[in-house]
Tab-separated table of C-alpha atoms and ligand atoms in Angstrom:
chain	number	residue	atom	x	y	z
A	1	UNK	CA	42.524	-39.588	-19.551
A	2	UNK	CA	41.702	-38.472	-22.928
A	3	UNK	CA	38.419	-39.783	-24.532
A	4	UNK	CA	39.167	-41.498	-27.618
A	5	UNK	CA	36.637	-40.849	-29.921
A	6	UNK	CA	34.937	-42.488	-32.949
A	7	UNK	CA	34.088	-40.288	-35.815
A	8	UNK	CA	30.828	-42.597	-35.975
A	9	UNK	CA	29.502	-41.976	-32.499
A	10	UNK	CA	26.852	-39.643	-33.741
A	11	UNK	CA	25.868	-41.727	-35.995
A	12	UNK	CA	25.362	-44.275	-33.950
A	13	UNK	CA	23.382	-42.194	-31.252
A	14	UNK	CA	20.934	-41.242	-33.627
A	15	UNK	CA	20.188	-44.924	-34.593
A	16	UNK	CA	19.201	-45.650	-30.746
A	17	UNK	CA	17.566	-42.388	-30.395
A	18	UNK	CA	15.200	-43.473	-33.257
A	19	UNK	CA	14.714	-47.030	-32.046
A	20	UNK	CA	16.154	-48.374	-35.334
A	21	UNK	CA	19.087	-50.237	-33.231
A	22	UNK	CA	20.092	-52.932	-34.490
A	23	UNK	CA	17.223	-53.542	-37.267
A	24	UNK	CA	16.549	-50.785	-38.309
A	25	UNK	CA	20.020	-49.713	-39.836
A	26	UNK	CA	22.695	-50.962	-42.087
A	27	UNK	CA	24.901	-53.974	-41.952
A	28	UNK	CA	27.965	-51.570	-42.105
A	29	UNK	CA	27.379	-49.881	-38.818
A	30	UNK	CA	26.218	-52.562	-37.277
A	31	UNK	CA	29.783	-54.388	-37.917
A	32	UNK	CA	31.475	-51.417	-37.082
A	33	UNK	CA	30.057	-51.333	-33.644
A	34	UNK	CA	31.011	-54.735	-33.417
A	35	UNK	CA	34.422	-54.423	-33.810
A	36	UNK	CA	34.602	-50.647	-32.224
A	37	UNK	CA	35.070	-50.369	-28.152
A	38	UNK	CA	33.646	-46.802	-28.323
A	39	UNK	CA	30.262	-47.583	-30.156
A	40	UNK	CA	30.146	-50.909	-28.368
A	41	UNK	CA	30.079	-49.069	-25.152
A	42	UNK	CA	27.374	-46.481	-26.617
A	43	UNK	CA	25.102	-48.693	-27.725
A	44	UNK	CA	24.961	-50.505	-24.308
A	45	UNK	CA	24.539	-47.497	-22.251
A	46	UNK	CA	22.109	-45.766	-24.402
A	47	UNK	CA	19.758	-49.067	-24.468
A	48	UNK	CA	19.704	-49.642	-21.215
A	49	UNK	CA	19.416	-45.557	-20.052
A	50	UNK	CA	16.257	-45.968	-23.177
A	51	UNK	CA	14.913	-48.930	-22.291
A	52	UNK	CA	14.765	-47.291	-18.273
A	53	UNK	CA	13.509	-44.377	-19.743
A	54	UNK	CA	10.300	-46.041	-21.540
A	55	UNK	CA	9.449	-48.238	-18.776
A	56	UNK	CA	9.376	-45.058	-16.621
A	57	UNK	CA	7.449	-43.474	-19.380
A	58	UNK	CA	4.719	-45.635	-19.324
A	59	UNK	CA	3.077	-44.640	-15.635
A	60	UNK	CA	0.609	-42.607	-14.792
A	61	UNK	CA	1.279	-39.021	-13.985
A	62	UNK	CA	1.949	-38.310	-10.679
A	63	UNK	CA	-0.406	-35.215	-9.751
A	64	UNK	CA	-2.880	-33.365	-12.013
A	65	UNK	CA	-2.013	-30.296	-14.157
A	66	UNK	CA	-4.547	-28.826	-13.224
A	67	UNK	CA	-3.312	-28.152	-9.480
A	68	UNK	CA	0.008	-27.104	-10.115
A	69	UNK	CA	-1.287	-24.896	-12.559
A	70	UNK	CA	-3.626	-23.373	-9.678
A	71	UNK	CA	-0.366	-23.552	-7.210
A	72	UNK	CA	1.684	-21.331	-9.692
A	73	UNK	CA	-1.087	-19.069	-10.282
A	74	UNK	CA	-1.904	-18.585	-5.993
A	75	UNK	CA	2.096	-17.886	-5.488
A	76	UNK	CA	2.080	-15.252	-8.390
A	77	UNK	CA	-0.514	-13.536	-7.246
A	78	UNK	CA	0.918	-13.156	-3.511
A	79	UNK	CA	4.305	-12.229	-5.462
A	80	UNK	CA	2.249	-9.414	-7.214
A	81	UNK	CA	0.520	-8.413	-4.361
A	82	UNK	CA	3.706	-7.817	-2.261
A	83	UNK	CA	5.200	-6.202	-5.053
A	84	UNK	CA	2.421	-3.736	-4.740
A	85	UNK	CA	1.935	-3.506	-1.057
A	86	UNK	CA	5.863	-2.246	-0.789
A	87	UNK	CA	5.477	1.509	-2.009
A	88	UNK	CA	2.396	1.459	0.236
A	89	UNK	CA	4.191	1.128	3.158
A	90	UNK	CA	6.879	2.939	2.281
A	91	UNK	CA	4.047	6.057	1.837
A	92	UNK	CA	2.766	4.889	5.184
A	93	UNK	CA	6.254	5.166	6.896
A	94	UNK	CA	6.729	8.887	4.883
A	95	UNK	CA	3.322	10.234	6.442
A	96	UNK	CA	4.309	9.196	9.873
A	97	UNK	CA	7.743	10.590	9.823
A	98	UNK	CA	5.662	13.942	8.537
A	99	UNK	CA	2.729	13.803	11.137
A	100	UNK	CA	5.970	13.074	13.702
A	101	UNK	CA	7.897	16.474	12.465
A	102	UNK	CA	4.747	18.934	12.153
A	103	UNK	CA	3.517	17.687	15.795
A	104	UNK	CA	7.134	18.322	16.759
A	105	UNK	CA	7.172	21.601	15.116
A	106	UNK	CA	4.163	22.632	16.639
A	107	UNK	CA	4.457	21.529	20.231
A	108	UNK	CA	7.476	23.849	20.318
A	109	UNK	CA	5.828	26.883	18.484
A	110	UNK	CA	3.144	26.900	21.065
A	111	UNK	CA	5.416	25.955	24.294
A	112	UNK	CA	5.642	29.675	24.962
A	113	UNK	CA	1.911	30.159	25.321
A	114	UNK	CA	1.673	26.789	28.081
A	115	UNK	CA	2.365	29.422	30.944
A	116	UNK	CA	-0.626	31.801	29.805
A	117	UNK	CA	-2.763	29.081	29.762
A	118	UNK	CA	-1.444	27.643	33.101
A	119	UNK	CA	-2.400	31.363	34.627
A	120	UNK	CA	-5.959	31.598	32.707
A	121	UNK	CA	-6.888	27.917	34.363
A	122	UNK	CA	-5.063	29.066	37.848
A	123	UNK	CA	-6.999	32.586	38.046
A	124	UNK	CA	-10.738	31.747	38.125
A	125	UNK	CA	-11.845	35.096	39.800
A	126	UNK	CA	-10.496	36.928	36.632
A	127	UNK	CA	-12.634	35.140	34.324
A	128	UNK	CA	-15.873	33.711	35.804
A	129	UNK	CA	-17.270	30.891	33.601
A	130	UNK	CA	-16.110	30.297	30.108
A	131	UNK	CA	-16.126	33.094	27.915
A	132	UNK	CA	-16.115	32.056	24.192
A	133	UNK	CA	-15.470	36.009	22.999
A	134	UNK	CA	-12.204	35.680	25.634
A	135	UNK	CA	-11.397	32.176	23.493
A	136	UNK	CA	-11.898	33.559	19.723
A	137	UNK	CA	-10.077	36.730	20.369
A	138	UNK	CA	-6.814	34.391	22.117
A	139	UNK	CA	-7.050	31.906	18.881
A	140	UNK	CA	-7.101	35.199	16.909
A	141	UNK	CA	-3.934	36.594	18.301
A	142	UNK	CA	-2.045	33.313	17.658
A	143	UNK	CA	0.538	34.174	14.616
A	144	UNK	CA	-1.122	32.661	11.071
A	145	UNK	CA	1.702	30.150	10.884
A	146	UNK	CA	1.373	28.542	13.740
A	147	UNK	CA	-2.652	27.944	12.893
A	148	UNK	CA	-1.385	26.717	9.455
A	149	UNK	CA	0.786	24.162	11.627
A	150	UNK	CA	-2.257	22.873	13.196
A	151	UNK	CA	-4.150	22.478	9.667
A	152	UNK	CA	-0.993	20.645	7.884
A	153	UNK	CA	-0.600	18.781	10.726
A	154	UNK	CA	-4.212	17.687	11.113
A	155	UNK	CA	-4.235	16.899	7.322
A	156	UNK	CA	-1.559	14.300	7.920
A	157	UNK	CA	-2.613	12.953	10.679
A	158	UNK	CA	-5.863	12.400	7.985
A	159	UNK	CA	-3.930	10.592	5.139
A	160	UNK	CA	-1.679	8.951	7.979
A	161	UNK	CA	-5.034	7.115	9.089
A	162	UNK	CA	-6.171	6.989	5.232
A	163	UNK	CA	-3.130	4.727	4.526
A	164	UNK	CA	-3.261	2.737	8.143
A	165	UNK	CA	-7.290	2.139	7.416
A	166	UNK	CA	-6.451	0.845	3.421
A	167	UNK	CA	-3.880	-1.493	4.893
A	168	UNK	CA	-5.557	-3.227	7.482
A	169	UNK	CA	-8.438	-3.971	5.040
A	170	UNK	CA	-8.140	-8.154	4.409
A	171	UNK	CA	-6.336	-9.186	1.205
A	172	UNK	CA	-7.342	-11.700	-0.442
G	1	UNK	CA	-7.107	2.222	-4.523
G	2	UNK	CA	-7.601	-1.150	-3.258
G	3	UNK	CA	-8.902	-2.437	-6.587
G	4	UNK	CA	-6.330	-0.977	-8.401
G	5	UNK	CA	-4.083	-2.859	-6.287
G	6	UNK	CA	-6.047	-6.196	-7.068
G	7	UNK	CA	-6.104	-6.021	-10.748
G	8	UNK	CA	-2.668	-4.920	-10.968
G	9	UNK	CA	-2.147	-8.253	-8.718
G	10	UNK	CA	-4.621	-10.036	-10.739
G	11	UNK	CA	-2.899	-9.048	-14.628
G	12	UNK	CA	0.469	-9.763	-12.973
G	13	UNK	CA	-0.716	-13.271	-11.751
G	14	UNK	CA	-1.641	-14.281	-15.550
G	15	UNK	CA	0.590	-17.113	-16.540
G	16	UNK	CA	2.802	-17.211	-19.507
G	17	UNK	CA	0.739	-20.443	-20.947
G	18	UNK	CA	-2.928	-20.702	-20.799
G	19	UNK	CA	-4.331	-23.776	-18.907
G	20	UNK	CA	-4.484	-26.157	-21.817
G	21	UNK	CA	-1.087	-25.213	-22.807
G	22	UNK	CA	0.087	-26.349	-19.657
G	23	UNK	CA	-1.625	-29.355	-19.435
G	24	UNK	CA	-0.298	-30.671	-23.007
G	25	UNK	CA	2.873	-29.826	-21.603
G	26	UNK	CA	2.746	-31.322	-18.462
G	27	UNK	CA	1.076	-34.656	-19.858
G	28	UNK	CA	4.427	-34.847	-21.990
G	29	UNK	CA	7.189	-33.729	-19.934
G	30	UNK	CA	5.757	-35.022	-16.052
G	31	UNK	CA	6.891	-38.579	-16.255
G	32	UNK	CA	10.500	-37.761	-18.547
G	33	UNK	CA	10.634	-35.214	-15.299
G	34	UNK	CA	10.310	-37.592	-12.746
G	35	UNK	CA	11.825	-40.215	-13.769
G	36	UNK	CA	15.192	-38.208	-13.775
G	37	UNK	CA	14.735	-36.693	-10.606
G	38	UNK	CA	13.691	-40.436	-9.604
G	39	UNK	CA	16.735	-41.653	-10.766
G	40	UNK	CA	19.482	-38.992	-9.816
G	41	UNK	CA	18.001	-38.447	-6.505
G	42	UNK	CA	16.975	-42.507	-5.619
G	43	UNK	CA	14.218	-41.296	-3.762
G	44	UNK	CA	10.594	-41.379	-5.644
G	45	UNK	CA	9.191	-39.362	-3.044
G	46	UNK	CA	11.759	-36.565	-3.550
G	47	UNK	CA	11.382	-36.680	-7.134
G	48	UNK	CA	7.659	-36.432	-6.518
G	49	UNK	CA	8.231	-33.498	-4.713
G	50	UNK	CA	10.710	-31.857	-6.626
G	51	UNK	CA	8.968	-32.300	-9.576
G	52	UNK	CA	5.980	-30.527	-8.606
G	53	UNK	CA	7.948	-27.536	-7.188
G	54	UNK	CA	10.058	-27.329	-11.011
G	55	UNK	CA	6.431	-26.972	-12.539
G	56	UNK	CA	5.045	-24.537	-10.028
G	57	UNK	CA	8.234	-22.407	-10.640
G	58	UNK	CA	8.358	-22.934	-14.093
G	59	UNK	CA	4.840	-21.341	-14.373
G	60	UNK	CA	6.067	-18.590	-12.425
G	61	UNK	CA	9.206	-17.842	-13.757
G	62	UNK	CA	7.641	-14.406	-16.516
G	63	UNK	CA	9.513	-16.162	-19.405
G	64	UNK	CA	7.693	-16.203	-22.786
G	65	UNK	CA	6.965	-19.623	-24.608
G	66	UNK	CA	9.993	-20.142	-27.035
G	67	UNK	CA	8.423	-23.269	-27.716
G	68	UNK	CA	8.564	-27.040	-26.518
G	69	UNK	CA	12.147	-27.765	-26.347
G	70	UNK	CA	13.641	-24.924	-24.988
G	71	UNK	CA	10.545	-25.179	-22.262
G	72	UNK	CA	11.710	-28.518	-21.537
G	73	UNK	CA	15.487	-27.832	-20.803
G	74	UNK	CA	14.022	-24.671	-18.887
G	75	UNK	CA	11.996	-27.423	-16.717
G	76	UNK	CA	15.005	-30.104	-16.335
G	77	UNK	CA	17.291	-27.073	-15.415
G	78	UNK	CA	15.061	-25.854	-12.567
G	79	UNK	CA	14.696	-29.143	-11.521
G	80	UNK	CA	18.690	-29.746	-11.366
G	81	UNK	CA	19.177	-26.455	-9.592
G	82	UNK	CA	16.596	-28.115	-7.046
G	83	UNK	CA	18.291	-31.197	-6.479
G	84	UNK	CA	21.558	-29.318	-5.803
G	85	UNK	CA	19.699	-26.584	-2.915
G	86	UNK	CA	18.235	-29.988	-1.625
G	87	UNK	CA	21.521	-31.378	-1.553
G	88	UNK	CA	23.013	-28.272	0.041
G	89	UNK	CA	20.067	-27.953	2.725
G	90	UNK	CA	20.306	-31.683	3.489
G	91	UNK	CA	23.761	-31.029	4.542
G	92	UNK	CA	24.503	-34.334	2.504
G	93	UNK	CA	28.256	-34.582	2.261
G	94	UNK	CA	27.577	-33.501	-0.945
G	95	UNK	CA	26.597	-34.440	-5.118
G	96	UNK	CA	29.687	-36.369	-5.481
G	97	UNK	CA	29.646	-37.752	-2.094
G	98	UNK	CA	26.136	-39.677	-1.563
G	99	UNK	CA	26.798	-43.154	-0.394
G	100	UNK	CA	25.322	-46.511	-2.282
G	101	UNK	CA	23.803	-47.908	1.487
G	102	UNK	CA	21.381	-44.539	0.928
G	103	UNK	CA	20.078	-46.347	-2.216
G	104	UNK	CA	19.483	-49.865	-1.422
G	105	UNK	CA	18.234	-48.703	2.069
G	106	UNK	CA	15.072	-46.709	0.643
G	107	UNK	CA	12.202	-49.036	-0.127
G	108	UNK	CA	10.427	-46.622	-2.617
G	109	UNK	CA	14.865	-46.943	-3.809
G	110	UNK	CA	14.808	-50.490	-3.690
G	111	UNK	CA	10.973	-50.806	-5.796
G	112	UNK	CA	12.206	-48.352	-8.845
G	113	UNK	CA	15.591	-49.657	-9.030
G	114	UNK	CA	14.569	-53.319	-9.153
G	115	UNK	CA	12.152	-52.607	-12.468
G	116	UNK	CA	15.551	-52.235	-14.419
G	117	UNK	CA	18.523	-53.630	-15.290
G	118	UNK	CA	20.325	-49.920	-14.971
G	119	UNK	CA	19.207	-49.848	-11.223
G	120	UNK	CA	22.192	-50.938	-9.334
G	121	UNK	CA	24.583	-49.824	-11.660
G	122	UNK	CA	22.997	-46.502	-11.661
G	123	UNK	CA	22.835	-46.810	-7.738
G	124	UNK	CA	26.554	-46.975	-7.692
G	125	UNK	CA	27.298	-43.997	-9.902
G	126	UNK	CA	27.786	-40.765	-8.139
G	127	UNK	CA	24.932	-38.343	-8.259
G	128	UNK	CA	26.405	-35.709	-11.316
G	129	UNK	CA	27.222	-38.855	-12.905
G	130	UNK	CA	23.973	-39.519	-12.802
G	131	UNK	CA	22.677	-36.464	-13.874
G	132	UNK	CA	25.354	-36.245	-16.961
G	133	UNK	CA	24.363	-40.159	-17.758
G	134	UNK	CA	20.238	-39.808	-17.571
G	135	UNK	CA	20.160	-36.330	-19.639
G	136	UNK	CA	22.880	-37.515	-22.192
G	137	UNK	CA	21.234	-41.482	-22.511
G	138	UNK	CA	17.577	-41.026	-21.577
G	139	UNK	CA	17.005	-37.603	-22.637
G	140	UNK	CA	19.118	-37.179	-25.695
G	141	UNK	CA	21.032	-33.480	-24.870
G	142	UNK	CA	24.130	-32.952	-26.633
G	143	UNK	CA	26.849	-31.577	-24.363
G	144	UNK	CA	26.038	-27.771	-24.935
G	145	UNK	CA	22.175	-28.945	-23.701
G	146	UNK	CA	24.109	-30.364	-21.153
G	147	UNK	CA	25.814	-27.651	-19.766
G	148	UNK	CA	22.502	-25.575	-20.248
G	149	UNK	CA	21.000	-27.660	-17.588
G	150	UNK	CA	23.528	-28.862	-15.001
G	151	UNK	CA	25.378	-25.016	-15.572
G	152	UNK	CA	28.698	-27.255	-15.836
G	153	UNK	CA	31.470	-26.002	-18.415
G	154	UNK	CA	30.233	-27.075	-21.796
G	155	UNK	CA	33.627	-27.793	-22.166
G	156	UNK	CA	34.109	-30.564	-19.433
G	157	UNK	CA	31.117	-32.002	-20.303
G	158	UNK	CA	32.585	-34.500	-22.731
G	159	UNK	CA	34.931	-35.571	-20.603
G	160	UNK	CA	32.864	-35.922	-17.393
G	161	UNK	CA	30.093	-37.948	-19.649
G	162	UNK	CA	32.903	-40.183	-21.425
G	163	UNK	CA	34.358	-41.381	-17.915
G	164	UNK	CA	30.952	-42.146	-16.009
G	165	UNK	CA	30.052	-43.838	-19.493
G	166	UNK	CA	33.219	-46.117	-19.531
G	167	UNK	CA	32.217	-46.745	-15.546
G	168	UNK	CA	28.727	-47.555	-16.198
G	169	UNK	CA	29.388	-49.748	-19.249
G	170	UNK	CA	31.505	-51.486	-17.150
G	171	UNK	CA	29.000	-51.956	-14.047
G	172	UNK	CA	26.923	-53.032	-16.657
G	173	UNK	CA	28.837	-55.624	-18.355
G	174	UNK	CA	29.839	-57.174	-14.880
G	175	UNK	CA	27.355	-56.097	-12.383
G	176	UNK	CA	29.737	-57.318	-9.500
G	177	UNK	CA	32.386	-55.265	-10.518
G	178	UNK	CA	31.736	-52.441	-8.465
G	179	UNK	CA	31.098	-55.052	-5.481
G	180	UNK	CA	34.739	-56.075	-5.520
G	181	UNK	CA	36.391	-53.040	-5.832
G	182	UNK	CA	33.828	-51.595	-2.702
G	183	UNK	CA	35.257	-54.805	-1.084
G	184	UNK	CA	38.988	-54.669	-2.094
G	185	UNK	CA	38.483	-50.628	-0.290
B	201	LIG	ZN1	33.003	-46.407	-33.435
C-alpha cells in the first residue's frame, strides 16, 4: 500500500501543532480538509493524540528532580571509581606474579645450601651454642646475587602488601 | 594515592548539567516522558519506572548540552531503547505481539485509558504503532526525529506512521470496529 499523500499535510500539522485548528486558520484549509480524506484523517488523529497529550500534561510530576539528579550523580561516581580501581588491581596481580617468581628464584638458588644447614643443626658437638661470628662469616660466603634475591624479593613482598593494605581501605 | 583516586572519582562524577539545569529540564520534559512511556507501555507503573531510569541515564550518559531539543529526543530515545530491553527481558512475545486483554486487565491500564477518548483505540494498536503514533501526534517529530528515536529506517517511517494512522483513524471513527474484526478472528 502506497500512502497517498496531500501536498497540504504539513500545512495542516502545523495548524494543530499551534492550537489554531479550526479557528485559528483560514476558511480555505479548513474546506480543503473537509473535502480531503488525508487531512481529514490528520486532523482527527492529531486532536485526539493532543488533546491526550495535554490532559497528561497537566499532573503533577511523578518524583522530584532533585533525587534522580542525586541517583545519576551516586552511579557516576561508582562508574568512576571502578574505572580507577582496575589498573590497581591489575598492579596488584603484577607484584604478586613478581613476589611469586623472585621467591621461586630464590628457593632454588639456595636449595644447594639446605644439606649444610641440615648437618650444622644435626652436629651439635661441633658447634656448642650459637655462634654469631660462625653465622656472619656463612651469610658472607653466600654469592652477592643470591643476597640481592633476598632484598628484591623482600622489596616486593613490601609494595605487594602496600597495594593489598590501599585496597582493603573502605571506599566510599 | 587514595585521594587521588577520590577526586579523580569525584571530577569524573560531575554531571554534564548543573542541578538547576536539570531541574528546568525535568519540570518540562517529566510528564511529556511519562505519558509516552504510559501510553506505549499501558502500564503507569512501568512508565514510572522507566522514566526515572531514562533520567538517571541521561545524566550519566558524558554528552555535552546541545541544547533543549536535541536533549529531549536524547531522553525519549533512551527511554524507547528501555521499553524494547523490557520487552526483550519480559520474554513478551514481543513489540508487535502484546495482546489487548494485557491492557484492559491492568487497573492503573484501565484508570489512564478511561481519561481519554484515544484509550481503547490506542489499547488496540500494536506497541511500535504506538510508539510511531504518540511521537509523530503528541510529540510533533518529523519522520527523521522519528527514526532518531525508535532507530527504525527513516525511510519506512512514513509508511509505518501512514498505516497505523489510517488504523487508528478508523478505531476512532467507529470505536467497535476493531471489536468485530477481533470477533470475526
Ligand atoms: Zn489534504
Amino acid at each position: 500500500m502506497i500512502p497517498k499523500s496531500c501536498p497540504r499535510q504539513s500545512e495542516v500539522a502545523a495548524q494543530v501543532l499551534r492550537g489554531q485548528w479550526p479557528a485559528g486558520c483560514v476558511e480555505d484549509l479548513r474546506q480543503h480538509v473537509n473535502g480531503c480524506r488525508a487531512c481529514g484523517e490528520l486532523v482527527l488523529v492529531m486532536l485526539a493524540f493532543q488533546s491526550a497529550r495535554a490532559q497528561a500534561v497537566s499532573g503533577p510530576a511523578p518524583v522530584s528532580a532533585g533525587v534522580l539528579w542525586w541517583r545519576a550523580q551516586l552511579r557516576r561516581r561508582n562508574a568512576a571509581v571502578e574505572r580507577i580501581a582496575r589498573p590497581i588491581l591489575g598492579a596488584q596481580i603484577f607484584a604478586l606474579v613478581v613476589t611469586i617468581a623472585i621467591a621461586a628464584i630464590l628457593l632454588v638458588a639456595q636449595a644447594r645450601n639446605v644439606p649444610r644447614w641440615f648437618s650444622w643443626l644435626t652436629q651439635p658437638g661441633q658447634s656448642p651454642g650459637l655462634h654469631f661470628e660462625d653465622l656472619w662469616s656463612s651469610a658472607l660466603a653466600m654469592p652477592v646475587w643470591g643476597l640481592m634475591l633476598l632484598v628484591f624479593g623482600l622489596a616486593a613482598v613490601a609494595v605487594l602488601g602496600g597495594f593489598v593494605l590501599f585496597s582493603d581501605r573502605p571506599r566510599q | 594515592m587514595e585521594n587521588v583516586a577520590t577526586g579523580e572519582a569525584q571530577r569524573a562524577a560531575e554531571l554534564p548539567m548543573d542541578n538547576d539545569a536539570f531541574a528546568g529540564f525535568y519540570e518540562r520534559s517529566a510528564r511529556p516522558l511519562r505519558a509516552y512511556l504510559a501510553r506505549v507501555s499501558g502500564d503507569a507503573a512501568l512508565a514510572d519506572d522507566l522514566m526515572q531510569e531514562s533520567y538517571v541515564r541521561f545524566l550519566c550518559a558524558a554528552r555535552s548540552w546541545d541544547g533543549e531539543v536535541a536533549g529531549r529526543r536524547y531522553l525519549f530515545r533512551i527511554a524507547t531503547n528501555l521499553l524494547k530491553d523490557h520487552w526483550r527481558r519480559a520474554r513478551s512475545p514481543s513489540i508487535e505481539e502484546i495482546p489487548e486483554e494485557l491492557f484492559a486487565t491492568s487497573p492503573d491500564a484501565a484508570r489512564i485509558e478511561s481519561q481519554f477518548l484515544l484509550g481503547p483505540a490506542l489499547a488496540a494498536m500494536r506497541p511500535r504503532d504506538r510508539q510511531l503514533l504518540w511521537l509523530a501526534y503528541a510529540e510533533g517529530y518529523s519522520h527523521r526525529e522519528i527514526a532518531d528515536v525508535t532507530g527504525l529506517a527513516s525511510a519506512s517511517i512514513r509508511l509505518l506512521l501512514f498505516r497505523a494512522r489510517r488504523k487508528i483513524a478508523r478505531l476512532l471513527r467507529e470505536p467497535e470496529a476493531e471489536g468485530r474484526q477481533g470477533r470475526a478472528r
